[in-house]
Amino acid sequence: MITVFGSINMDLIATTERLPKPGETVAGNGFATAAGGKGANQALAARRAGRYVHMAGAVGKDGFAADALALLDEAGTDLSLVKHVDGPTGTALILVGGDGENMIAVVPGANGLVTPADAEIAVGRMNEGDMLMLQLEVPVAAVERALSAARAKGITSILNLAPLIPDAPRLGRLADIVIANETEFERLAGQDGMDAQAREAALVRLHQETGQTLIVTLGGDGVIAIRDGVISRAQGLAIDPVDTVGAGDTFCGYFAASLDDGADFPTALRRAAVAGSLACLKSGAQPSIPLSEEVADRL
């Protein structure tokens, strides 16, 4: 079973021909709303991959709350660990340029009221061998408590080091599996401007220091990872991206789902990389890929 402890947002998405420079106003050519939040996105991806998923987090008592939970509910996600608090549901303001790149500002709202006590409740309902997936859009104290409680119970923790907050390197040391993009990994390793060779050397060094499984997503260049002293690589699909929003969350959700389904590590990486690629092909979309060997082999 997978429990996702993290953020639940309502995304407000505007599209433009190109992203604005600082202080610049550009004309938009589209607008949409969509359920989001890194926690909710990852939970939805894992559920659409066919695994049983609990979502733990918070929404407000406002007009966005029901819409923010609608896709999770429709997919059959267990929402019994989502609390409703006074105040607004978290929101994300997203600009997507014509090349698929994006800029995002997140307003925490109810996500900022997730507490260490909520973490204790969520982990308390889990069993040894379950998986706990976390991100960094809820308060640091709650994430830290969840990671500590998971380790004490023999629960596998997966921490996505996003967004890149000051506490990310410290929290990263508390998880069993860490997933980061290139920039986040540089912060974790304490080394800026890495080329491929330096990145691999840092990956090996950190793995030797911590024993953790470390995964670095590289956008169009796929993913590199290390587990039990062995480096693995996986490549997504060759695509022209329409919208990269949520692609990293889709990767995380499908990776966790694949491990929960019993896949070996290289297979889990490959399935996640393909799912992340497919998420870029349509604005606001996540793929729905069953985790069977037959389907995985065709992708």
PDB file of C-alpha atoms in Angstrom:
ATOM      1  CA  MET A   1       0.000   0.000   0.000  1.00  0.00           C
ATOM      2  CA  ILE A   2       1.110   3.571  -0.730  1.00  0.00           C
ATOM      3  CA  THR A   3       0.363   6.571   1.463  1.00  0.00           C
ATOM      4  CA  VAL A   4       1.106  10.009   0.032  1.00  0.00           C
ATOM      5  CA  PHE A   5       1.632  12.687   2.682  1.00  0.00           C
ATOM      6  CA  GLY A   6       1.655  16.088   1.046  1.00  0.00           C
ATOM      7  CA  SER A   7      -0.012  19.015  -0.629  1.00  0.00           C
ATOM      8  CA  ILE A   8      -3.408  19.372  -2.278  1.00  0.00           C
ATOM      9  CA  ASN A   9      -3.913  22.427  -4.479  1.00  0.00           C
ATOM     10  CA  MET A  10      -6.146  23.996  -7.038  1.00  0.00           C
ATOM     11  CA  ASP A  11      -4.074  25.004 -10.066  1.00  0.00           C
ATOM     12  CA  LEU A  12      -4.876  28.178 -11.997  1.00  0.00           C
ATOM     13  CA  ILE A  13      -3.174  27.773 -15.367  1.00  0.00           C
ATOM     14  CA  ALA A  14      -2.575  30.446 -18.004  1.00  0.00           C
ATOM     15  CA  THR A  15      -0.870  29.767 -21.337  1.00  0.00           C
ATOM     16  CA  THR A  16       1.241  32.284 -23.252  1.00  0.00           C
ATOM     17  CA  GLU A  17       3.319  32.279 -26.412  1.00  0.00           C
ATOM     18  CA  ARG A  18       6.402  32.721 -24.239  1.00  0.00           C
ATOM     19  CA  LEU A  19       7.129  33.147 -20.562  1.00  0.00           C
ATOM     20  CA  PRO A  20       7.557  36.754 -19.387  1.00  0.00           C
ATOM     21  CA  LYS A  21      10.840  38.221 -18.250  1.00  0.00           C
ATOM     22  CA  PRO A  22      10.960  39.853 -14.766  1.00  0.00           C
ATOM     23  CA  GLY A  23       8.732  42.925 -14.757  1.00  0.00           C
ATOM     24  CA  GLU A  24       7.253  42.142 -18.185  1.00  0.00           C
ATOM     25  CA  THR A  25       3.590  41.639 -19.080  1.00  0.00           C
ATOM     26  CA  VAL A  26       2.710  39.258 -21.893  1.00  0.00           C
ATOM     27  CA  ALA A  27      -0.643  38.385 -23.448  1.00  0.00           C
ATOM     28  CA  GLY A  28      -2.208  35.073 -22.497  1.00  0.00           C
ATOM     29  CA  ASN A  29      -3.977  32.811 -24.964  1.00  0.00           C
ATOM     30  CA  GLY A  30      -5.717  30.359 -22.645  1.00  0.00           C
ATOM     31  CA  PHE A  31      -6.823  29.701 -19.073  1.00  0.00           C
ATOM     32  CA  ALA A  32      -7.905  26.624 -17.169  1.00  0.00           C
ATOM     33  CA  THR A  33      -8.250  25.307 -13.639  1.00  0.00           C
ATOM     34  CA  ALA A  34      -7.108  21.854 -12.557  1.00  0.00           C
ATOM     35  CA  ALA A  35      -6.681  19.890  -9.366  1.00  0.00           C
ATOM     36  CA  GLY A  36      -3.026  19.821  -8.364  1.00  0.00           C
ATOM     37  CA  GLY A  37      -0.469  19.984  -5.589  1.00  0.00           C
ATOM     38  CA  LYS A  38       2.607  17.780  -5.683  1.00  0.00           C
ATOM     39  CA  GLY A  39       1.159  15.376  -3.133  1.00  0.00           C
ATOM     40  CA  ALA A  40      -2.187  15.032  -4.893  1.00  0.00           C
ATOM     41  CA  ASN A  41      -0.498  14.725  -8.301  1.00  0.00           C
ATOM     42  CA  GLN A  42       1.716  11.890  -7.104  1.00  0.00           C
ATOM     43  CA  ALA A  43      -1.167  10.134  -5.382  1.00  0.00           C
ATOM     44  CA  LEU A  44      -3.262  10.349  -8.556  1.00  0.00           C
ATOM     45  CA  ALA A  45      -0.427   8.981 -10.683  1.00  0.00           C
ATOM     46  CA  ALA A  46       0.104   6.031  -8.342  1.00  0.00           C
ATOM     47  CA  ARG A  47      -3.636   5.334  -8.269  1.00  0.00           C
ATOM     48  CA  ARG A  48      -3.964   5.559 -12.061  1.00  0.00           C
ATOM     49  CA  ALA A  49      -1.129   3.065 -12.249  1.00  0.00           C
ATOM     50  CA  GLY A  50      -3.453   0.654 -10.482  1.00  0.00           C
ATOM     51  CA  ARG A  51      -2.216   0.652  -6.890  1.00  0.00           C
ATOM     52  CA  TYR A  52      -4.215   1.252  -3.678  1.00  0.00           C
ATOM     53  CA  VAL A  53      -3.394   4.742  -2.393  1.00  0.00           C
ATOM     54  CA  HIS A  54      -4.159   6.783   0.733  1.00  0.00           C
ATOM     55  CA  MET A  55      -3.899  10.574   0.420  1.00  0.00           C
ATOM     56  CA  ALA A  56      -3.003  12.450   3.616  1.00  0.00           C
ATOM     57  CA  GLY A  57      -3.139  16.253   3.719  1.00  0.00           C
ATOM     58  CA  ALA A  58      -5.506  19.200   4.094  1.00  0.00           C
ATOM     59  CA  VAL A  59      -7.933  21.351   2.110  1.00  0.00           C
ATOM     60  CA  GLY A  60      -9.790  24.476   3.138  1.00  0.00           C
ATOM     61  CA  LYS A  61     -13.476  25.148   3.613  1.00  0.00           C
ATOM     62  CA  ASP A  62     -13.891  27.085   0.392  1.00  0.00           C
ATOM     63  CA  GLY A  63     -15.122  26.678  -3.154  1.00  0.00           C
ATOM     64  CA  PHE A  64     -11.864  25.069  -4.328  1.00  0.00           C
ATOM     65  CA  ALA A  65     -11.841  22.174  -1.850  1.00  0.00           C
ATOM     66  CA  ALA A  66     -14.229  19.810  -3.636  1.00  0.00           C
ATOM     67  CA  ASP A  67     -12.668  20.462  -7.037  1.00  0.00           C
ATOM     68  CA  ALA A  68      -9.163  19.919  -5.642  1.00  0.00           C
ATOM     69  CA  LEU A  69     -10.181  16.440  -4.454  1.00  0.00           C
ATOM     70  CA  ALA A  70     -12.437  15.475  -7.372  1.00  0.00           C
ATOM     71  CA  LEU A  71      -9.909  13.589  -9.522  1.00  0.00           C
ATOM     72  CA  LEU A  72      -8.523  11.714  -6.531  1.00  0.00           C
ATOM     73  CA  ASP A  73     -12.021  10.743  -5.507  1.00  0.00           C
ATOM     74  CA  GLU A  74     -13.018   9.668  -9.024  1.00  0.00           C
ATOM     75  CA  ALA A  75      -9.882   7.521  -9.267  1.00  0.00           C
ATOM     76  CA  GLY A  76     -10.765   5.689  -6.062  1.00  0.00           C
ATOM     77  CA  THR A  77      -8.099   7.188  -3.790  1.00  0.00           C
ATOM     78  CA  ASP A  78      -8.733   6.790  -0.053  1.00  0.00           C
ATOM     79  CA  LEU A  79      -9.304  10.349   1.246  1.00  0.00           C
ATOM     80  CA  SER A  80     -10.029   9.520   4.884  1.00  0.00           C
ATOM     81  CA  LEU A  81      -6.726  11.127   5.946  1.00  0.00           C
ATOM     82  CA  VAL A  82      -7.529  14.481   4.289  1.00  0.00           C
ATOM     83  CA  LYS A  83      -8.666  17.037   6.855  1.00  0.00           C
ATOM     84  CA  HIS A  84     -10.803  20.130   6.175  1.00  0.00           C
ATOM     85  CA  VAL A  85      -9.559  23.279   7.908  1.00  0.00           C
ATOM     86  CA  ASP A  86     -10.741  26.865   8.173  1.00  0.00           C
ATOM     87  CA  GLY A  87      -9.285  29.042   5.427  1.00  0.00           C
ATOM     88  CA  PRO A  88      -8.461  28.626   1.734  1.00  0.00           C
ATOM     89  CA  THR A  89      -7.380  25.522  -0.115  1.00  0.00           C
ATOM     90  CA  GLY A  90      -3.831  25.729  -1.440  1.00  0.00           C
ATOM     91  CA  THR A  91      -3.457  27.271  -4.884  1.00  0.00           C
ATOM     92  CA  ALA A  92      -0.798  27.245  -7.575  1.00  0.00           C
ATOM     93  CA  LEU A  93      -0.527  30.020 -10.153  1.00  0.00           C
ATOM     94  CA  ILE A  94       1.006  28.530 -13.294  1.00  0.00           C
ATOM     95  CA  LEU A  95       2.225  30.113 -16.530  1.00  0.00           C
ATOM     96  CA  VAL A  96       2.961  27.747 -19.425  1.00  0.00           C
ATOM     97  CA  GLY A  97       4.932  29.027 -22.414  1.00  0.00           C
ATOM     98  CA  GLY A  98       4.614  27.932 -26.018  1.00  0.00           C
ATOM     99  CA  ASP A  99       7.640  25.622 -25.652  1.00  0.00           C
ATOM    100  CA  GLY A 100       6.021  23.724 -22.763  1.00  0.00           C
ATOM    101  CA  GLU A 101       8.201  25.270 -20.053  1.00  0.00           C
ATOM    102  CA  ASN A 102       6.512  26.796 -17.025  1.00  0.00           C
ATOM    103  CA  MET A 103       6.711  29.189 -14.090  1.00  0.00           C
ATOM    104  CA  ILE A 104       4.824  28.406 -10.877  1.00  0.00           C
ATOM    105  CA  ALA A 105       3.981  30.308  -7.688  1.00  0.00           C
ATOM    106  CA  VAL A 106       2.420  28.249  -4.892  1.00  0.00           C
ATOM    107  CA  VAL A 107       0.239  29.708  -2.098  1.00  0.00           C
ATOM    108  CA  PRO A 108       0.117  27.071   0.690  1.00  0.00           C
ATOM    109  CA  GLY A 109      -3.303  27.812   2.204  1.00  0.00           C
ATOM    110  CA  ALA A 110      -4.519  24.699   4.037  1.00  0.00           C
ATOM    111  CA  ASN A 111      -1.292  22.868   3.210  1.00  0.00           C
ATOM    112  CA  GLY A 112       0.458  25.142   5.684  1.00  0.00           C
ATOM    113  CA  LEU A 113      -1.744  23.733   8.463  1.00  0.00           C
ATOM    114  CA  VAL A 114      -0.600  20.127   8.065  1.00  0.00           C
ATOM    115  CA  THR A 115       1.024  19.189  11.377  1.00  0.00           C
ATOM    116  CA  PRO A 116       3.376  16.609  12.923  1.00  0.00           C
ATOM    117  CA  ALA A 117       0.292  15.129  14.597  1.00  0.00           C
ATOM    118  CA  ASP A 118      -1.196  14.541  11.138  1.00  0.00           C
ATOM    119  CA  ALA A 119       2.014  12.763  10.187  1.00  0.00           C
ATOM    120  CA  GLU A 120       1.750  10.499  13.232  1.00  0.00           C
ATOM    121  CA  ILE A 121      -1.843   9.613  12.348  1.00  0.00           C
ATOM    122  CA  ALA A 122      -0.990   8.852   8.706  1.00  0.00           C
ATOM    123  CA  VAL A 123       2.036   6.686   9.499  1.00  0.00           C
ATOM    124  CA  GLY A 124       0.176   5.075  12.378  1.00  0.00           C
ATOM    125  CA  ARG A 125      -2.266   3.539   9.905  1.00  0.00           C
ATOM    126  CA  MET A 126       0.550   2.008   7.866  1.00  0.00           C
ATOM    127  CA  ASN A 127       2.298  -1.335   8.240  1.00  0.00           C
ATOM    128  CA  GLU A 128       5.866  -2.511   7.839  1.00  0.00           C
ATOM    129  CA  GLY A 129       6.625  -2.898   4.138  1.00  0.00           C
ATOM    130  CA  ASP A 130       4.211  -0.140   3.053  1.00  0.00           C
ATOM    131  CA  MET A 131       5.446   2.913   1.144  1.00  0.00           C
ATOM    132  CA  LEU A 132       5.257   6.535   2.274  1.00  0.00           C
ATOM    133  CA  MET A 133       5.739   9.208  -0.382  1.00  0.00           C
ATOM    134  CA  LEU A 134       6.460  12.820   0.559  1.00  0.00           C
ATOM    135  CA  GLN A 135       7.328  16.174  -1.016  1.00  0.00           C
ATOM    136  CA  LEU A 136       8.158  19.595   0.452  1.00  0.00           C
ATOM    137  CA  GLU A 137       4.956  21.627   0.013  1.00  0.00           C
ATOM    138  CA  VAL A 138       3.741  21.021   3.584  1.00  0.00           C
ATOM    139  CA  PRO A 139       5.523  22.253   6.747  1.00  0.00           C
ATOM    140  CA  VAL A 140       9.015  20.938   7.414  1.00  0.00           C
ATOM    141  CA  ALA A 141       8.122  19.746  10.919  1.00  0.00           C
ATOM    142  CA  ALA A 142       5.348  17.533   9.533  1.00  0.00           C
ATOM    143  CA  VAL A 143       7.603  16.039   6.846  1.00  0.00           C
ATOM    144  CA  GLU A 144      10.353  15.380   9.371  1.00  0.00           C
ATOM    145  CA  ARG A 145       7.969  13.657  11.782  1.00  0.00           C
ATOM    146  CA  ALA A 146       6.553  11.492   8.999  1.00  0.00           C
ATOM    147  CA  LEU A 147      10.028  10.408   7.892  1.00  0.00           C
ATOM    148  CA  SER A 148      11.120   9.589  11.446  1.00  0.00           C
ATOM    149  CA  ALA A 149       7.927   7.671  12.219  1.00  0.00           C
ATOM    150  CA  ALA A 150       8.213   5.706   8.961  1.00  0.00           C
ATOM    151  CA  ARG A 151      11.776   4.652   9.722  1.00  0.00           C
ATOM    152  CA  ALA A 152      10.782   3.488  13.203  1.00  0.00           C
ATOM    153  CA  LYS A 153       8.064   1.240  11.719  1.00  0.00           C
ATOM    154  CA  GLY A 154      10.078  -0.231   8.858  1.00  0.00           C
ATOM    155  CA  ILE A 155       8.097   1.678   6.241  1.00  0.00           C
ATOM    156  CA  THR A 156       9.903   2.595   3.015  1.00  0.00           C
ATOM    157  CA  SER A 157       9.975   6.384   2.591  1.00  0.00           C
ATOM    158  CA  ILE A 158      10.304   8.134  -0.768  1.00  0.00           C
ATOM    159  CA  LEU A 159      11.063  11.868  -0.614  1.00  0.00           C
ATOM    160  CA  ASN A 160      10.789  14.067  -3.695  1.00  0.00           C
ATOM    161  CA  LEU A 161      13.042  17.075  -2.979  1.00  0.00           C
ATOM    162  CA  ALA A 162      10.619  19.603  -4.461  1.00  0.00           C
ATOM    163  CA  PRO A 163      10.111  22.444  -4.131  1.00  0.00           C
ATOM    164  CA  LEU A 164      13.720  23.249  -3.307  1.00  0.00           C
ATOM    165  CA  ILE A 165      13.469  24.691   0.214  1.00  0.00           C
ATOM    166  CA  PRO A 166      16.441  25.444   2.513  1.00  0.00           C
ATOM    167  CA  ASP A 167      15.774  22.325   4.614  1.00  0.00           C
ATOM    168  CA  ALA A 168      15.780  20.002   1.593  1.00  0.00           C
ATOM    169  CA  PRO A 169      19.358  18.669   2.026  1.00  0.00           C
ATOM    170  CA  ARG A 170      18.793  17.890   5.713  1.00  0.00           C
ATOM    171  CA  LEU A 171      15.419  16.223   5.139  1.00  0.00           C
ATOM    172  CA  GLY A 172      16.845  14.300   2.209  1.00  0.00           C
ATOM    173  CA  ARG A 173      19.153  12.405   4.576  1.00  0.00           C
ATOM    174  CA  LEU A 174      16.133  11.023   6.475  1.00  0.00           C
ATOM    175  CA  ALA A 175      14.495   9.175   3.568  1.00  0.00           C
ATOM    176  CA  ASP A 176      15.162   5.708   2.171  1.00  0.00           C
ATOM    177  CA  ILE A 177      14.742   6.833  -1.444  1.00  0.00           C
ATOM    178  CA  VAL A 178      15.357  10.381  -2.684  1.00  0.00           C
ATOM    179  CA  ILE A 179      14.094  11.687  -6.034  1.00  0.00           C
ATOM    180  CA  ALA A 180      15.485  15.016  -7.286  1.00  0.00           C
ATOM    181  CA  ASN A 181      15.858  16.907 -10.531  1.00  0.00           C
ATOM    182  CA  GLU A 182      19.251  18.259 -11.614  1.00  0.00           C
ATOM    183  CA  THR A 183      19.013  21.517  -9.643  1.00  0.00           C
ATOM    184  CA  GLU A 184      17.695  19.814  -6.516  1.00  0.00           C
ATOM    185  CA  PHE A 185      20.446  17.206  -6.667  1.00  0.00           C
ATOM    186  CA  GLU A 186      23.105  19.898  -6.888  1.00  0.00           C
ATOM    187  CA  ARG A 187      21.755  21.392  -3.662  1.00  0.00           C
ATOM    188  CA  LEU A 188      21.703  17.958  -2.033  1.00  0.00           C
ATOM    189  CA  ALA A 189      25.296  17.311  -3.101  1.00  0.00           C
ATOM    190  CA  GLY A 190      26.478  20.833  -2.241  1.00  0.00           C
ATOM    191  CA  GLN A 191      27.978  21.328  -5.693  1.00  0.00           C
ATOM    192  CA  ASP A 192      26.748  23.704  -8.410  1.00  0.00           C
ATOM    193  CA  GLY A 193      27.035  23.434 -12.176  1.00  0.00           C
ATOM    194  CA  MET A 194      27.674  19.706 -12.489  1.00  0.00           C
ATOM    195  CA  ASP A 195      28.309  18.081 -15.827  1.00  0.00           C
ATOM    196  CA  ALA A 196      27.352  14.445 -16.385  1.00  0.00           C
ATOM    197  CA  GLN A 197      30.651  13.106 -15.054  1.00  0.00           C
ATOM    198  CA  ALA A 198      30.549  15.237 -11.905  1.00  0.00           C
ATOM    199  CA  ARG A 199      26.909  14.284 -11.316  1.00  0.00           C
ATOM    200  CA  GLU A 200      27.692  10.576 -11.463  1.00  0.00           C
ATOM    201  CA  ALA A 201      30.654  11.004  -9.118  1.00  0.00           C
ATOM    202  CA  ALA A 202      28.482  12.930  -6.645  1.00  0.00           C
ATOM    203  CA  LEU A 203      25.788  10.272  -6.895  1.00  0.00           C
ATOM    204  CA  VAL A 204      28.288   7.558  -5.967  1.00  0.00           C
ATOM    205  CA  ARG A 205      29.781   9.652  -3.157  1.00  0.00           C
ATOM    206  CA  LEU A 206      26.429  10.417  -1.530  1.00  0.00           C
ATOM    207  CA  HIS A 207      25.301   6.808  -1.875  1.00  0.00           C
ATOM    208  CA  GLN A 208      28.454   5.584  -0.177  1.00  0.00           C
ATOM    209  CA  GLU A 209      27.928   8.089   2.650  1.00  0.00           C
ATOM    210  CA  THR A 210      24.248   7.378   3.278  1.00  0.00           C
ATOM    211  CA  GLY A 211      23.372   4.024   1.721  1.00  0.00           C
ATOM    212  CA  GLN A 212      20.261   5.677   0.278  1.00  0.00           C
ATOM    213  CA  THR A 213      18.730   4.996  -3.099  1.00  0.00           C
ATOM    214  CA  LEU A 214      19.208   8.214  -5.097  1.00  0.00           C
ATOM    215  CA  ILE A 215      17.371   9.112  -8.312  1.00  0.00           C
ATOM    216  CA  VAL A 216      18.071  12.155 -10.483  1.00  0.00           C
ATOM    217  CA  THR A 217      15.623  13.052 -13.246  1.00  0.00           C
ATOM    218  CA  LEU A 218      17.222  14.774 -16.240  1.00  0.00           C
ATOM    219  CA  GLY A 219      14.280  15.915 -18.350  1.00  0.00           C
ATOM    220  CA  GLY A 220      14.741  14.827 -21.950  1.00  0.00           C
ATOM    221  CA  ASP A 221      17.944  12.991 -21.001  1.00  0.00           C
ATOM    222  CA  GLY A 222      16.065  10.459 -18.891  1.00  0.00           C
ATOM    223  CA  VAL A 223      17.092   9.468 -15.385  1.00  0.00           C
ATOM    224  CA  ILE A 224      20.178   8.246 -13.543  1.00  0.00           C
ATOM    225  CA  ALA A 225      20.017   6.448 -10.203  1.00  0.00           C
ATOM    226  CA  ILE A 226      22.036   4.389  -7.770  1.00  0.00           C
ATOM    227  CA  ARG A 227      20.810   1.569  -5.535  1.00  0.00           C
ATOM    228  CA  ASP A 228      22.838  -1.026  -3.622  1.00  0.00           C
ATOM    229  CA  GLY A 229      26.004   0.295  -5.241  1.00  0.00           C
ATOM    230  CA  VAL A 230      24.727  -0.185  -8.797  1.00  0.00           C
ATOM    231  CA  ILE A 231      24.095   2.724 -11.187  1.00  0.00           C
ATOM    232  CA  SER A 232      20.998   2.458 -13.391  1.00  0.00           C
ATOM    233  CA  ARG A 233      19.771   4.628 -16.242  1.00  0.00           C
ATOM    234  CA  ALA A 234      16.434   4.874 -18.007  1.00  0.00           C
ATOM    235  CA  GLN A 235      15.185   6.879 -20.956  1.00  0.00           C
ATOM    236  CA  GLY A 236      11.712   8.252 -21.542  1.00  0.00           C
ATOM    237  CA  LEU A 237      10.052   8.683 -24.920  1.00  0.00           C
ATOM    238  CA  ALA A 238      11.389  11.054 -27.559  1.00  0.00           C
ATOM    239  CA  ILE A 239       8.641  13.704 -27.640  1.00  0.00           C
ATOM    240  CA  ASP A 240       7.931  17.365 -28.325  1.00  0.00           C
ATOM    241  CA  PRO A 241       6.541  18.497 -24.942  1.00  0.00           C
ATOM    242  CA  VAL A 242       3.267  20.392 -24.800  1.00  0.00           C
ATOM    243  CA  ASP A 243       3.256  21.027 -21.037  1.00  0.00           C
ATOM    244  CA  THR A 244       5.826  19.837 -18.490  1.00  0.00           C
ATOM    245  CA  VAL A 245       3.677  20.712 -15.443  1.00  0.00           C
ATOM    246  CA  GLY A 246       3.221  17.584 -13.342  1.00  0.00           C
ATOM    247  CA  ALA A 247       5.650  15.433 -15.329  1.00  0.00           C
ATOM    248  CA  GLY A 248       7.956  15.024 -12.335  1.00  0.00           C
ATOM    249  CA  ASP A 249       5.024  14.131 -10.095  1.00  0.00           C
ATOM    250  CA  THR A 250       3.854  11.548 -12.615  1.00  0.00           C
ATOM    251  CA  PHE A 251       7.350  10.047 -12.592  1.00  0.00           C
ATOM    252  CA  CYS A 252       7.300   9.799  -8.790  1.00  0.00           C
ATOM    253  CA  GLY A 253       3.826   8.268  -8.629  1.00  0.00           C
ATOM    254  CA  TYR A 254       4.511   5.621 -11.262  1.00  0.00           C
ATOM    255  CA  PHE A 255       7.886   4.802  -9.728  1.00  0.00           C
ATOM    256  CA  ALA A 256       6.307   4.150  -6.317  1.00  0.00           C
ATOM    257  CA  ALA A 257       3.460   2.196  -7.902  1.00  0.00           C
ATOM    258  CA  SER A 258       5.881   0.007  -9.818  1.00  0.00           C
ATOM    259  CA  LEU A 259       7.862  -0.855  -6.685  1.00  0.00           C
ATOM    260  CA  ASP A 260       4.614  -1.499  -4.815  1.00  0.00           C
ATOM    261  CA  ASP A 261       3.598  -3.803  -7.665  1.00  0.00           C
ATOM    262  CA  GLY A 262       6.768  -5.841  -7.140  1.00  0.00           C
ATOM    263  CA  ALA A 263       8.810  -4.558 -10.092  1.00  0.00           C
ATOM    264  CA  ASP A 264      12.585  -4.601  -9.853  1.00  0.00           C
ATOM    265  CA  PHE A 265      14.369  -1.261  -9.646  1.00  0.00           C
ATOM    266  CA  PRO A 266      15.386  -0.873 -13.336  1.00  0.00           C
ATOM    267  CA  THR A 267      11.852  -1.723 -14.472  1.00  0.00           C
ATOM    268  CA  ALA A 268      10.368   0.790 -12.040  1.00  0.00           C
ATOM    269  CA  LEU A 269      12.694   3.493 -13.377  1.00  0.00           C
ATOM    270  CA  ARG A 270      11.801   2.685 -16.992  1.00  0.00           C
ATOM    271  CA  ARG A 271       8.049   2.686 -16.394  1.00  0.00           C
ATOM    272  CA  ALA A 272       8.294   5.970 -14.485  1.00  0.00           C
ATOM    273  CA  ALA A 273      10.385   7.618 -17.202  1.00  0.00           C
ATOM    274  CA  VAL A 274       7.878   6.617 -19.890  1.00  0.00           C
ATOM    275  CA  ALA A 275       4.939   7.841 -17.798  1.00  0.00           C
ATOM    276  CA  GLY A 276       6.691  11.162 -17.166  1.00  0.00           C
ATOM    277  CA  SER A 277       7.206  11.600 -20.902  1.00  0.00           C
ATOM    278  CA  LEU A 278       3.573  10.831 -21.698  1.00  0.00           C
ATOM    279  CA  ALA A 279       2.456  13.411 -19.114  1.00  0.00           C
ATOM    280  CA  CYS A 280       4.125  16.130 -21.205  1.00  0.00           C
ATOM    281  CA  LEU A 281       2.062  15.423 -24.324  1.00  0.00           C
ATOM    282  CA  LYS A 282      -1.155  17.104 -23.224  1.00  0.00           C
ATOM    283  CA  SER A 283      -1.759  20.130 -21.029  1.00  0.00           C
ATOM    284  CA  GLY A 284      -2.849  19.228 -17.506  1.00  0.00           C
ATOM    285  CA  ALA A 285      -2.981  15.489 -18.240  1.00  0.00           C
ATOM    286  CA  GLN A 286      -1.620  12.406 -16.547  1.00  0.00           C
ATOM    287  CA  PRO A 287      -1.405   9.067 -18.334  1.00  0.00           C
ATOM    288  CA  SER A 288      -3.166   5.946 -17.148  1.00  0.00           C
ATOM    289  CA  ILE A 289      -0.781   3.038 -17.725  1.00  0.00           C
ATOM    290  CA  PRO A 290      -1.452  -0.370 -16.168  1.00  0.00           C
ATOM    291  CA  LEU A 291       1.666  -1.822 -14.616  1.00  0.00           C
ATOM    292  CA  SER A 292       1.811  -5.110 -16.501  1.00  0.00           C
ATOM    293  CA  GLU A 293       4.935  -6.520 -18.078  1.00  0.00           C
ATOM    294  CA  GLU A 294       3.092  -6.758 -21.402  1.00  0.00           C
ATOM    295  CA  VAL A 295       2.300  -3.038 -21.458  1.00  0.00           C
ATOM    296  CA  ALA A 296       5.681  -2.015 -20.073  1.00  0.00           C
ATOM    297  CA  ASP A 297       7.475  -3.998 -22.763  1.00  0.00           C
ATOM    298  CA  ARG A 298       5.491  -2.287 -25.499  1.00  0.00           C
ATOM    299  CA  LEU A 299       6.314   1.227 -24.300  1.00  0.00           C
TER     300      LEU A 299
END
